[in-house]
Amino acid sequence: MENVFDSVGELSRRLHNREISAVELARGYLERIEAKKNLNAFLDVRPEETLKQAEAADAQLSAGTAGPLTGIPIAHKDIFVTKEWSSTAASRMLKGYMSPFDATVVRQLKSAGMVCLGKLNCDEFAMGSGNENSAFGRVHNPWDINAVPGGSSGGSAAAVAAGLAPIVTGTDTGGSIREPAAFTGVTGVKPTYGRPSRLGMIAFASSLDTAGLLGHSAEDCAAVLGAMVGHDPWDSTSVNMPTEDFTRDLAKPIKGMRIGVPYSWMGEGLDPEVRKSIDEVLDFYRREGAEIVDIELKMARLGVPVYYVVACAEASSNLSRFDGVRYGHRAAEYTDILDMMKRSRDEGFGPEPKRRIMIGTYVLSHGYYDAYYLKAQRVRRLIANEFHDVFKTVDAIALPVTTGTAYDFGTNADPVSAYLSDLYTVPASLAGLPGVAMPCGIHSNGRPIGLQLLGEHFTEARLLQLAAQWQRSTDWHLRHPADC
């Protein structure tokens, strides 16, 4: 299919002008998904279900009752449960599981008329930074198949980068949208915690898990985000505030904005080419009339140890539901119920979930709760307070997503090395802040470079505005892998 990299707005225009039908559009993406199976971005594709939704979209378009997103293809990270596609969290524990309901995010986007292409691969239970932990095989980066696409939303990022879907859902617990976006040259938005519903998201860390989007541009993400967020009375963590038009400020000038940069945190360990690309973005913002302000984020540097205490503790609690009794994998042979639970969990969980369950169980255990978990929660509050103090003087913060570009498979085999790669992403997650990652260059190794923008709670529109202004003046978001 031609024009697989068209924007959401262009696809909408073509559908409403009847230049192409929703069925033709869906079929074109399905053919491309089949042709790019080597990337392993998709876990479940069911053309008959996709085309059924596309036919319903065409009926709305013909009747004149279609909305701006009607007929637009989308794919969902396999952390969101879906009725028509299996929901596995990329784990053997849930292999073949069919949910009786759609996640709220899935249902809202379906109600907007979007057409689901299938379910996307990810790190098992969204635990990982490279998409090397999926029980169903790793996802390959379209820019270099020897490189990771980032995690945990690696299948989501790879699908957009390779033109397998115009926009996709992802989740961000500690950077799982922003890092894959940076590694694959696409745009990712992590909303404020509580803006999108968590109902129907297979839980990893309940106080951190946030649904978001990955697309080619800030404009594409803004066009879809409004249909995705909103209060959900069935989710106790859902913020009771209406949705908004996130496209409203995209074209507005940024003159007068103050952008904070933690320069002292961008020293040792940061790839010089990444630093150069980030400086080019900051120079652009200066030329546009924004003021670049040097800020300090001393507490944020403690984000990694705090995150891996809090997230693992919550994972230990959430994953305890997989016991072989109610649903999920059950061992075929066992002697008693305790043996069944042990064998079921041993067979169903991969190495990374086991590692995090063990860490979480340890920090929650008697004698260690105060020393680790409670202390981590106190430092988490200090990190959040620091961000809120900084946002009293700046409108946004710009900083790297990672210290370098996508790394080769196996490079971060040591779990601690992998955890340390999250140093620039986990602090915002601990504070529940919104963030946007956007491409800002290509490294001499041929792999994309990304930058992230962070804002105070509920300032997604401002971050998308800043990203859109950069993208209106550059073409990094329009560059695609050579073989795509």
Tab-separated table of C-alpha atoms in Angstrom:
chain	number	residue	atom	x	y	z
A	1	MET	CA	0.000	0.000	0.000
A	2	GLU	CA	1.245	3.470	-0.847
A	3	ASN	CA	1.464	6.257	1.705
A	4	VAL	CA	1.684	3.995	4.772
A	5	PHE	CA	3.411	6.873	6.537
A	6	ASP	CA	0.563	9.335	5.967
A	7	SER	CA	-0.510	11.361	8.983
A	8	VAL	CA	-3.719	10.670	10.865
A	9	GLY	CA	-5.105	13.934	9.516
A	10	GLU	CA	-4.295	13.015	5.912
A	11	LEU	CA	-5.818	9.561	6.291
A	12	SER	CA	-8.939	11.123	7.793
A	13	ARG	CA	-9.196	13.547	4.876
A	14	ARG	CA	-8.878	10.744	2.328
A	15	LEU	CA	-11.492	8.636	4.103
A	16	HIS	CA	-14.008	11.459	4.372
A	17	ASN	CA	-13.458	12.479	0.747
A	18	ARG	CA	-14.006	8.827	-0.189
A	19	GLU	CA	-10.640	8.640	-1.925
A	20	ILE	CA	-10.117	5.363	-0.079
A	21	SER	CA	-12.406	3.148	1.960
A	22	ALA	CA	-11.754	2.049	5.518
A	23	VAL	CA	-11.694	-1.558	4.277
A	24	GLU	CA	-9.063	-0.749	1.632
A	25	LEU	CA	-6.998	1.130	4.194
A	26	ALA	CA	-7.180	-1.667	6.750
A	27	ARG	CA	-6.395	-4.311	4.147
A	28	GLY	CA	-3.324	-2.364	3.035
A	29	TYR	CA	-1.929	-2.236	6.572
A	30	LEU	CA	-2.736	-5.911	7.146
A	31	GLU	CA	-0.762	-6.827	4.025
A	32	ARG	CA	2.167	-4.752	5.259
A	33	ILE	CA	2.021	-6.392	8.691
A	34	GLU	CA	2.261	-9.782	6.979
A	35	ALA	CA	5.185	-8.614	4.835
A	36	LYS	CA	7.099	-7.354	7.909
A	37	LYS	CA	6.554	-10.369	10.166
A	38	ASN	CA	10.318	-10.590	10.690
A	39	LEU	CA	10.080	-7.602	13.065
A	40	ASN	CA	7.810	-9.641	15.374
A	41	ALA	CA	5.914	-6.468	16.271
A	42	PHE	CA	2.474	-8.127	16.350
A	43	LEU	CA	1.365	-11.002	18.573
A	44	ASP	CA	-2.220	-11.455	17.342
A	45	VAL	CA	-3.639	-10.401	13.974
A	46	ARG	CA	-7.173	-11.416	12.995
A	47	PRO	CA	-8.009	-9.920	9.583
A	48	GLU	CA	-11.664	-10.955	9.740
A	49	GLU	CA	-12.203	-8.924	12.924
A	50	THR	CA	-10.290	-5.941	11.560
A	51	LEU	CA	-12.246	-5.909	8.301
A	52	LYS	CA	-15.522	-6.230	10.217
A	53	GLN	CA	-14.681	-3.030	12.106
A	54	ALA	CA	-13.587	-1.371	8.847
A	55	GLU	CA	-16.911	-2.238	7.202
A	56	ALA	CA	-18.754	-0.623	10.124
A	57	ALA	CA	-16.578	2.485	9.695
A	58	ASP	CA	-17.402	2.631	5.981
A	59	ALA	CA	-21.100	2.462	6.820
A	60	GLN	CA	-20.710	5.486	9.099
A	61	LEU	CA	-18.724	7.346	6.459
A	62	SER	CA	-21.402	6.641	3.860
A	63	ALA	CA	-24.177	7.733	6.216
A	64	GLY	CA	-22.424	10.990	7.082
A	65	THR	CA	-22.256	10.130	10.790
A	66	ALA	CA	-18.503	9.577	10.942
A	67	GLY	CA	-16.179	11.443	13.257
A	68	PRO	CA	-12.618	12.586	12.489
A	69	LEU	CA	-11.121	9.264	13.654
A	70	THR	CA	-13.626	6.963	11.960
A	71	GLY	CA	-11.822	4.355	9.874
A	72	ILE	CA	-8.335	5.266	11.148
A	73	PRO	CA	-6.356	2.055	11.857
A	74	ILE	CA	-4.815	1.564	15.285
A	75	ALA	CA	-3.095	-1.317	17.076
A	76	HIS	CA	-2.989	-1.965	20.811
A	77	LYS	CA	-0.143	-2.986	23.073
A	78	ASP	CA	-0.875	-6.436	24.461
A	79	ILE	CA	-1.247	-4.995	27.952
A	80	PHE	CA	-4.773	-3.800	27.124
A	81	VAL	CA	-7.429	-6.510	27.235
A	82	THR	CA	-9.574	-6.920	24.135
A	83	LYS	CA	-12.601	-9.075	23.404
A	84	GLU	CA	-11.776	-9.963	19.797
A	85	TRP	CA	-8.010	-10.519	20.177
A	86	SER	CA	-6.085	-12.497	22.778
A	87	SER	CA	-4.645	-10.601	25.751
A	88	THR	CA	-1.402	-12.125	26.986
A	89	ALA	CA	0.854	-9.353	28.348
A	90	ALA	CA	3.478	-11.198	26.235
A	91	SER	CA	3.601	-13.903	28.906
A	92	ARG	CA	3.136	-17.672	28.840
A	93	MET	CA	1.064	-17.136	31.965
A	94	LEU	CA	-1.738	-15.690	29.798
A	95	LYS	CA	-1.074	-17.457	26.504
A	96	GLY	CA	-4.325	-17.617	24.524
A	97	TYR	CA	-6.344	-15.718	27.143
A	98	MET	CA	-9.515	-14.098	25.738
A	99	SER	CA	-10.941	-11.266	27.814
A	100	PRO	CA	-14.717	-10.939	28.229
A	101	PHE	CA	-14.457	-7.146	27.914
A	102	ASP	CA	-12.443	-4.351	26.316
A	103	ALA	CA	-10.155	-2.085	28.305
A	104	THR	CA	-11.675	1.387	28.674
A	105	VAL	CA	-8.999	2.890	26.416
A	106	VAL	CA	-9.741	0.289	23.728
A	107	ARG	CA	-13.486	0.811	24.062
A	108	GLN	CA	-13.219	4.600	23.803
A	109	LEU	CA	-11.071	4.474	20.683
A	110	LYS	CA	-13.402	1.890	19.151
A	111	SER	CA	-16.343	4.196	19.946
A	112	ALA	CA	-14.506	6.957	18.085
A	113	GLY	CA	-14.601	4.692	14.998
A	114	MET	CA	-10.986	3.566	14.964
A	115	VAL	CA	-10.227	0.165	13.429
A	116	CYS	CA	-8.064	-2.288	15.373
A	117	LEU	CA	-5.286	-4.038	13.432
A	118	GLY	CA	-4.292	-6.400	16.260
A	119	LYS	CA	-2.209	-6.713	19.401
A	120	LEU	CA	1.400	-5.621	19.740
A	121	ASN	CA	4.373	-7.391	21.284
A	122	CYS	CA	5.996	-6.004	24.437
A	123	ASP	CA	8.191	-6.964	27.353
A	124	GLU	CA	6.462	-9.531	29.563
A	125	PHE	CA	3.978	-7.741	31.835
A	126	ALA	CA	5.569	-4.496	30.547
A	127	MET	CA	8.771	-5.276	32.484
A	128	GLY	CA	11.789	-4.217	30.479
A	129	SER	CA	13.556	-1.484	28.553
A	130	GLY	CA	14.503	-3.331	25.383
A	131	ASN	CA	11.633	-5.668	24.462
A	132	GLU	CA	13.961	-8.615	24.996
A	133	ASN	CA	11.730	-10.133	27.686
A	134	SER	CA	8.683	-11.175	25.665
A	135	ALA	CA	7.764	-14.839	26.019
A	136	PHE	CA	6.955	-14.815	22.300
A	137	GLY	CA	10.262	-13.529	20.979
A	138	ARG	CA	11.967	-10.174	20.896
A	139	VAL	CA	10.919	-7.281	18.677
A	140	HIS	CA	13.456	-5.970	16.166
A	141	ASN	CA	14.167	-2.292	15.575
A	142	PRO	CA	13.226	-1.396	11.964
A	143	TRP	CA	16.278	0.896	11.761
A	144	ASP	CA	18.613	-2.011	12.530
A	145	ILE	CA	17.293	-5.505	13.173
A	146	ASN	CA	20.282	-6.178	15.447
A	147	ALA	CA	19.138	-3.410	17.808
A	148	VAL	CA	16.423	-3.316	20.445
A	149	PRO	CA	13.389	-1.123	19.716
A	150	GLY	CA	13.195	-0.050	23.353
A	151	GLY	CA	10.770	-1.335	25.917
A	152	SER	CA	8.404	-2.183	27.123
A	153	SER	CA	6.282	-0.804	24.246
A	154	GLY	CA	8.756	-2.067	21.646
A	155	GLY	CA	6.170	-3.653	19.388
A	156	SER	CA	4.190	-0.414	19.411
A	157	ALA	CA	7.194	1.713	18.437
A	158	ALA	CA	8.417	-0.723	15.786
A	159	ALA	CA	4.949	-0.879	14.221
A	160	VAL	CA	4.798	2.893	13.745
A	161	ALA	CA	8.417	3.203	12.604
A	162	ALA	CA	7.961	0.468	9.992
A	163	GLY	CA	4.630	1.790	8.708
A	164	LEU	CA	2.571	-1.116	10.044
A	165	ALA	CA	0.094	1.234	11.731
A	166	PRO	CA	-0.322	5.027	11.681
A	167	ILE	CA	-0.770	5.249	15.445
A	168	VAL	CA	-0.745	2.779	18.344
A	169	THR	CA	-1.334	2.543	22.060
A	170	GLY	CA	1.422	1.911	24.551
A	171	THR	CA	1.919	2.095	28.290
A	172	ASP	CA	4.507	3.970	30.299
A	173	THR	CA	5.316	2.790	33.826
A	174	GLY	CA	8.902	4.043	33.984
A	175	GLY	CA	9.621	5.197	30.430
A	176	SER	CA	8.034	2.456	28.334
A	177	ILE	CA	6.599	4.860	25.756
A	178	ARG	CA	9.303	7.503	25.744
A	179	GLU	CA	12.304	5.181	25.377
A	180	PRO	CA	10.912	3.117	22.460
A	181	ALA	CA	9.858	6.334	20.739
A	182	ALA	CA	13.411	7.673	21.025
A	183	PHE	CA	14.984	4.404	19.855
A	184	THR	CA	12.791	4.151	16.738
A	185	GLY	CA	12.438	7.768	15.650
A	186	VAL	CA	8.728	8.191	16.417
A	187	THR	CA	6.759	10.461	18.738
A	188	GLY	CA	5.347	9.201	22.019
A	189	VAL	CA	3.095	10.839	24.586
A	190	LYS	CA	2.741	9.746	28.203
A	191	PRO	CA	-0.212	11.615	29.728
A	192	THR	CA	-0.543	12.653	33.351
A	193	TYR	CA	-1.130	9.658	35.612
A	194	GLY	CA	-4.884	9.259	36.037
A	195	ARG	CA	-5.962	10.984	32.818
A	196	PRO	CA	-6.409	7.757	30.817
A	197	SER	CA	-8.270	4.957	32.535
A	198	ARG	CA	-6.325	1.934	33.800
A	199	LEU	CA	-9.399	-0.319	33.666
A	200	GLY	CA	-8.487	-3.288	31.506
A	201	MET	CA	-4.750	-2.635	31.598
A	202	ILE	CA	-3.003	-5.761	32.861
A	203	ALA	CA	-1.392	-4.327	35.972
A	204	PHE	CA	2.340	-4.100	36.609
A	205	ALA	CA	2.708	-1.191	39.069
A	206	SER	CA	-0.670	0.345	39.800
A	207	SER	CA	0.551	3.740	41.035
A	208	LEU	CA	2.708	4.191	37.916
A	209	ASP	CA	1.044	2.454	34.924
A	210	THR	CA	-0.159	5.021	32.373
A	211	ALA	CA	-1.696	4.478	28.944
A	212	GLY	CA	-0.407	6.591	26.073
A	213	LEU	CA	0.170	6.806	22.335
A	214	LEU	CA	2.961	6.492	19.775
A	215	GLY	CA	2.653	8.033	16.318
A	216	HIS	CA	4.678	9.729	13.636
A	217	SER	CA	4.190	13.228	15.009
A	218	ALA	CA	2.924	15.310	17.892
A	219	GLU	CA	0.031	16.333	15.675
A	220	ASP	CA	-1.022	12.699	15.187
A	221	CYS	CA	-0.819	11.969	18.907
A	222	ALA	CA	-2.783	15.118	19.739
A	223	ALA	CA	-5.516	14.167	17.271
A	224	VAL	CA	-6.132	10.832	19.010
A	225	LEU	CA	-5.348	11.628	22.650
A	226	GLY	CA	-8.621	13.480	23.213
A	227	ALA	CA	-10.620	10.340	22.406
A	228	MET	CA	-8.465	8.236	24.725
A	229	VAL	CA	-8.555	10.165	28.005
A	230	GLY	CA	-11.442	11.057	30.296
A	231	HIS	CA	-12.911	10.151	33.646
A	232	ASP	CA	-13.764	6.499	34.209
A	233	PRO	CA	-15.975	5.887	37.282
A	234	TRP	CA	-14.850	2.243	37.297
A	235	ASP	CA	-11.210	3.230	37.879
A	236	SER	CA	-10.542	4.640	41.336
A	237	THR	CA	-7.338	6.331	40.122
A	238	SER	CA	-9.075	8.084	37.214
A	239	VAL	CA	-9.010	11.876	37.464
A	240	ASN	CA	-12.488	13.409	37.405
A	241	MET	CA	-11.926	16.014	34.734
A	242	PRO	CA	-13.239	16.282	31.172
A	243	THR	CA	-11.179	15.564	28.103
A	244	GLU	CA	-9.934	18.411	25.942
A	245	ASP	CA	-8.880	19.288	22.426
A	246	PHE	CA	-5.144	18.616	22.488
A	247	THR	CA	-4.708	20.040	18.973
A	248	ARG	CA	-5.862	23.532	19.932
A	249	ASP	CA	-2.422	25.060	20.559
A	250	LEU	CA	-0.264	23.145	18.086
A	251	ALA	CA	0.201	26.106	15.748
A	252	LYS	CA	0.564	28.772	18.437
A	253	PRO	CA	3.990	30.407	18.876
A	254	ILE	CA	6.068	29.506	21.896
A	255	LYS	CA	7.545	32.963	22.405
A	256	GLY	CA	7.821	33.755	26.096
A	257	MET	CA	7.861	30.163	27.302
A	258	ARG	CA	10.516	29.156	29.818
A	259	ILE	CA	12.107	25.746	29.260
A	260	GLY	CA	14.193	24.270	32.059
A	261	VAL	CA	17.244	22.126	31.305
A	262	PRO	CA	19.111	20.148	34.019
A	263	TYR	CA	22.552	20.709	32.479
A	264	SER	CA	24.450	19.299	35.460
A	265	TRP	CA	22.567	16.021	35.011
A	266	MET	CA	23.568	15.782	31.354
A	267	GLY	CA	27.277	15.354	31.817
A	268	GLU	CA	29.224	12.162	32.217
A	269	GLY	CA	27.770	9.186	30.386
A	270	LEU	CA	25.715	11.135	27.858
A	271	ASP	CA	26.667	10.367	24.258
A	272	PRO	CA	28.179	13.546	22.710
A	273	GLU	CA	26.050	13.178	19.576
A	274	VAL	CA	22.902	12.922	21.696
A	275	ARG	CA	23.950	16.068	23.564
A	276	LYS	CA	24.605	17.873	20.265
A	277	SER	CA	21.154	16.988	18.925
A	278	ILE	CA	19.485	18.157	22.136
A	279	ASP	CA	21.406	21.439	21.990
A	280	GLU	CA	20.103	21.959	18.449
A	281	VAL	CA	16.528	21.653	19.708
A	282	LEU	CA	17.237	24.128	22.508
A	283	ASP	CA	18.808	26.552	20.030
A	284	PHE	CA	15.653	26.299	17.909
A	285	TYR	CA	13.472	27.125	20.897
A	286	ARG	CA	15.665	30.133	21.660
A	287	ARG	CA	15.241	31.401	18.099
A	288	GLU	CA	11.491	31.007	18.493
A	289	GLY	CA	11.528	33.285	21.527
A	290	ALA	CA	11.597	30.790	24.375
A	291	GLU	CA	13.952	31.245	27.310
A	292	ILE	CA	16.220	28.339	28.230
A	293	VAL	CA	16.775	28.133	31.987
A	294	ASP	CA	19.396	26.069	33.826
A	295	ILE	CA	17.661	24.060	36.553
A	296	GLU	CA	18.690	21.559	39.217
A	297	LEU	CA	17.007	18.183	39.693
A	298	LYS	CA	19.042	16.743	42.546
A	299	MET	CA	16.338	14.480	43.973
A	300	ALA	CA	15.390	13.150	40.543
A	301	ARG	CA	18.772	11.452	40.353
A	302	LEU	CA	17.542	9.040	43.009
A	303	GLY	CA	14.760	7.924	40.702
A	304	VAL	CA	16.166	4.545	39.663
A	305	PRO	CA	16.529	2.967	43.139
A	306	VAL	CA	13.215	4.457	44.268
A	307	TYR	CA	11.430	3.225	41.160
A	308	TYR	CA	12.719	-0.332	41.384
A	309	VAL	CA	11.627	-0.603	45.011
A	310	VAL	CA	8.142	0.833	44.454
A	311	ALA	CA	7.453	-0.798	41.072
A	312	CYS	CA	8.686	-4.223	42.161
A	313	ALA	CA	6.665	-4.081	45.376
A	314	GLU	CA	3.516	-3.337	43.408
A	315	ALA	CA	4.380	-6.021	40.851
A	316	SER	CA	4.728	-8.571	43.652
A	317	SER	CA	1.225	-7.706	44.810
A	318	ASN	CA	-0.385	-7.501	41.364
A	319	LEU	CA	1.102	-10.680	39.945
A	320	SER	CA	0.101	-12.740	42.978
A	321	ARG	CA	-3.300	-13.153	41.311
A	322	PHE	CA	-1.725	-15.564	38.830
A	323	ASP	CA	-1.848	-18.666	41.007
A	324	GLY	CA	-3.196	-21.314	38.632
A	325	VAL	CA	-6.588	-21.275	40.335
A	326	ARG	CA	-8.746	-18.649	38.660
A	327	TYR	CA	-7.341	-17.941	35.218
A	328	GLY	CA	-4.037	-18.065	33.429
A	329	HIS	CA	-1.609	-20.944	33.158
A	330	ARG	CA	-2.002	-23.980	35.400
A	331	ALA	CA	0.653	-26.685	35.654
A	332	ALA	CA	-0.425	-30.053	34.265
A	333	GLU	CA	1.127	-32.087	37.075
A	334	TYR	CA	1.233	-31.301	40.796
A	335	THR	CA	0.809	-33.002	44.169
A	336	ASP	CA	-1.274	-30.452	46.104
A	337	ILE	CA	-2.523	-26.890	45.778
A	338	LEU	CA	0.713	-25.333	47.038
A	339	ASP	CA	2.721	-27.405	44.577
A	340	MET	CA	0.281	-26.385	41.818
A	341	MET	CA	0.807	-22.696	42.545
A	342	LYS	CA	4.590	-23.066	42.628
A	343	ARG	CA	4.734	-25.056	39.386
A	344	SER	CA	2.216	-22.813	37.598
A	345	ARG	CA	4.155	-19.670	38.440
A	346	ASP	CA	7.492	-21.252	37.633
A	347	GLU	CA	6.245	-22.340	34.201
A	348	GLY	CA	4.172	-19.239	33.451
A	349	PHE	CA	6.474	-16.377	34.449
A	350	GLY	CA	9.680	-15.549	32.606
A	351	PRO	CA	12.971	-14.543	34.281
A	352	GLU	CA	12.264	-10.793	34.527
A	353	PRO	CA	8.846	-11.014	36.215
A	354	LYS	CA	10.302	-13.593	38.622
A	355	ARG	CA	13.185	-11.255	39.416
A	356	ARG	CA	10.883	-8.310	40.113
A	357	ILE	CA	8.431	-10.396	42.131
A	358	MET	CA	11.305	-11.560	44.327
A	359	ILE	CA	12.630	-8.017	44.784
A	360	GLY	CA	9.141	-6.739	45.576
A	361	THR	CA	8.363	-9.516	48.013
A	362	TYR	CA	11.660	-8.872	49.818
A	363	VAL	CA	11.128	-5.109	50.251
A	364	LEU	CA	7.596	-5.700	51.538
A	365	SER	CA	8.629	-8.413	53.984
A	366	HIS	CA	8.659	-8.013	57.747
A	367	GLY	CA	11.765	-6.204	58.899
A	368	TYR	CA	12.478	-4.601	55.521
A	369	TYR	CA	9.251	-2.711	54.788
A	370	ASP	CA	10.350	0.405	56.694
A	371	ALA	CA	13.946	0.223	55.501
A	372	TYR	CA	13.140	-0.060	51.812
A	373	TYR	CA	9.519	0.414	50.745
A	374	LEU	CA	8.514	3.143	53.174
A	375	LYS	CA	11.767	5.028	52.639
A	376	ALA	CA	11.342	4.779	48.858
A	377	GLN	CA	7.850	6.265	49.130
A	378	ARG	CA	9.215	9.165	51.153
A	379	VAL	CA	11.928	9.886	48.598
A	380	ARG	CA	9.298	9.581	45.860
A	381	ARG	CA	7.426	12.436	47.507
A	382	LEU	CA	10.622	14.510	47.604
A	383	ILE	CA	11.134	13.880	43.874
A	384	ALA	CA	7.559	14.975	43.130
A	385	ASN	CA	7.937	18.067	45.298
A	386	GLU	CA	11.153	19.008	43.513
A	387	PHE	CA	9.437	18.839	40.136
A	388	HIS	CA	6.504	20.930	41.379
A	389	ASP	CA	8.908	23.573	42.728
A	390	VAL	CA	10.737	23.714	39.386
A	391	PHE	CA	7.462	24.102	37.474
A	392	LYS	CA	6.750	27.266	39.453
A	393	THR	CA	9.494	28.923	37.396
A	394	VAL	CA	9.441	27.058	34.039
A	395	ASP	CA	6.731	25.874	31.627
A	396	ALA	CA	8.457	22.651	30.606
A	397	ILE	CA	11.625	20.647	31.117
A	398	ALA	CA	13.787	19.315	28.269
A	399	LEU	CA	16.223	16.455	28.832
A	400	PRO	CA	17.499	13.273	27.179
A	401	VAL	CA	15.400	10.127	27.041
A	402	THR	CA	18.429	7.863	27.407
A	403	THR	CA	22.195	8.361	27.464
A	404	GLY	CA	22.565	6.943	23.943
A	405	THR	CA	20.738	5.376	21.033
A	406	ALA	CA	19.245	1.900	20.662
A	407	TYR	CA	21.717	-0.738	21.783
A	408	ASP	CA	22.380	-4.181	20.311
A	409	PHE	CA	20.541	-7.218	21.632
A	410	GLY	CA	22.298	-8.715	24.637
A	411	THR	CA	24.239	-5.554	25.484
A	412	ASN	CA	22.311	-5.008	28.722
A	413	ALA	CA	22.212	-8.664	29.758
A	414	ASP	CA	23.060	-7.625	33.315
A	415	PRO	CA	19.715	-6.595	34.888
A	416	VAL	CA	21.296	-3.750	36.856
A	417	SER	CA	22.723	-2.232	33.660
A	418	ALA	CA	19.282	-2.402	32.113
A	419	TYR	CA	17.700	-0.744	35.135
A	420	LEU	CA	20.264	2.067	35.130
A	421	SER	CA	19.348	2.935	31.531
A	422	ASP	CA	16.059	4.325	32.879
A	423	LEU	CA	17.668	7.158	34.839
A	424	TYR	CA	16.142	9.970	32.728
A	425	THR	CA	12.635	8.495	32.450
A	426	VAL	CA	11.611	7.063	35.832
A	427	PRO	CA	11.599	10.337	37.845
A	428	ALA	CA	8.681	11.781	35.848
A	429	SER	CA	6.787	8.520	36.258
A	430	LEU	CA	7.267	8.594	40.020
A	431	ALA	CA	5.813	12.120	40.042
A	432	GLY	CA	2.944	11.211	37.683
A	433	LEU	CA	3.982	13.889	35.166
A	434	PRO	CA	3.114	14.029	31.457
A	435	GLY	CA	5.887	13.669	28.911
A	436	VAL	CA	6.445	13.744	25.165
A	437	ALA	CA	9.375	12.070	23.403
A	438	MET	CA	10.253	13.211	19.899
A	439	PRO	CA	12.988	12.492	17.348
A	440	CYS	CA	15.685	15.130	17.025
A	441	GLY	CA	18.463	13.546	14.965
A	442	ILE	CA	20.181	10.497	13.546
A	443	HIS	CA	23.374	9.220	15.195
A	444	SER	CA	26.459	8.375	13.125
A	445	ASN	CA	25.567	4.737	13.884
A	446	GLY	CA	22.417	5.220	11.825
A	447	ARG	CA	20.018	5.020	14.775
A	448	PRO	CA	17.556	7.724	15.862
A	449	ILE	CA	18.119	10.189	18.694
A	450	GLY	CA	15.269	11.387	20.894
A	451	LEU	CA	14.530	14.148	23.384
A	452	GLN	CA	11.796	14.300	26.008
A	453	LEU	CA	9.734	17.230	27.228
A	454	LEU	CA	8.153	17.067	30.681
A	455	GLY	CA	5.438	19.270	32.130
A	456	GLU	CA	3.387	19.881	35.236
A	457	HIS	CA	0.276	17.755	35.667
A	458	PHE	CA	-2.336	18.188	32.911
A	459	THR	CA	-0.100	20.215	30.560
A	460	GLU	CA	-0.116	17.683	27.710
A	461	ALA	CA	-1.356	20.319	25.249
A	462	ARG	CA	1.616	22.582	26.014
A	463	LEU	CA	4.132	19.757	25.569
A	464	LEU	CA	2.514	18.731	22.279
A	465	GLN	CA	2.660	22.382	21.196
A	466	LEU	CA	6.395	22.526	21.876
A	467	ALA	CA	6.960	19.264	20.027
A	468	ALA	CA	4.776	20.328	17.098
A	469	GLN	CA	6.673	23.591	16.664
A	470	TRP	CA	9.942	21.652	16.413
A	471	GLN	CA	8.406	19.219	13.945
A	472	ARG	CA	6.966	21.980	11.776
A	473	SER	CA	10.502	23.260	11.217
A	474	THR	CA	12.378	19.940	10.881
A	475	ASP	CA	11.858	16.600	9.178
A	476	TRP	CA	13.315	14.135	11.680
A	477	HIS	CA	9.830	12.741	12.364
A	478	LEU	CA	9.349	12.200	8.612
A	479	ARG	CA	12.459	10.056	8.193
A	480	HIS	CA	11.952	6.324	8.046
A	481	PRO	CA	14.129	3.200	8.037
A	482	ALA	CA	15.762	2.590	4.661
A	483	ASP	CA	14.040	-0.749	4.024
A	484	CYS	CA	10.585	0.620	4.848
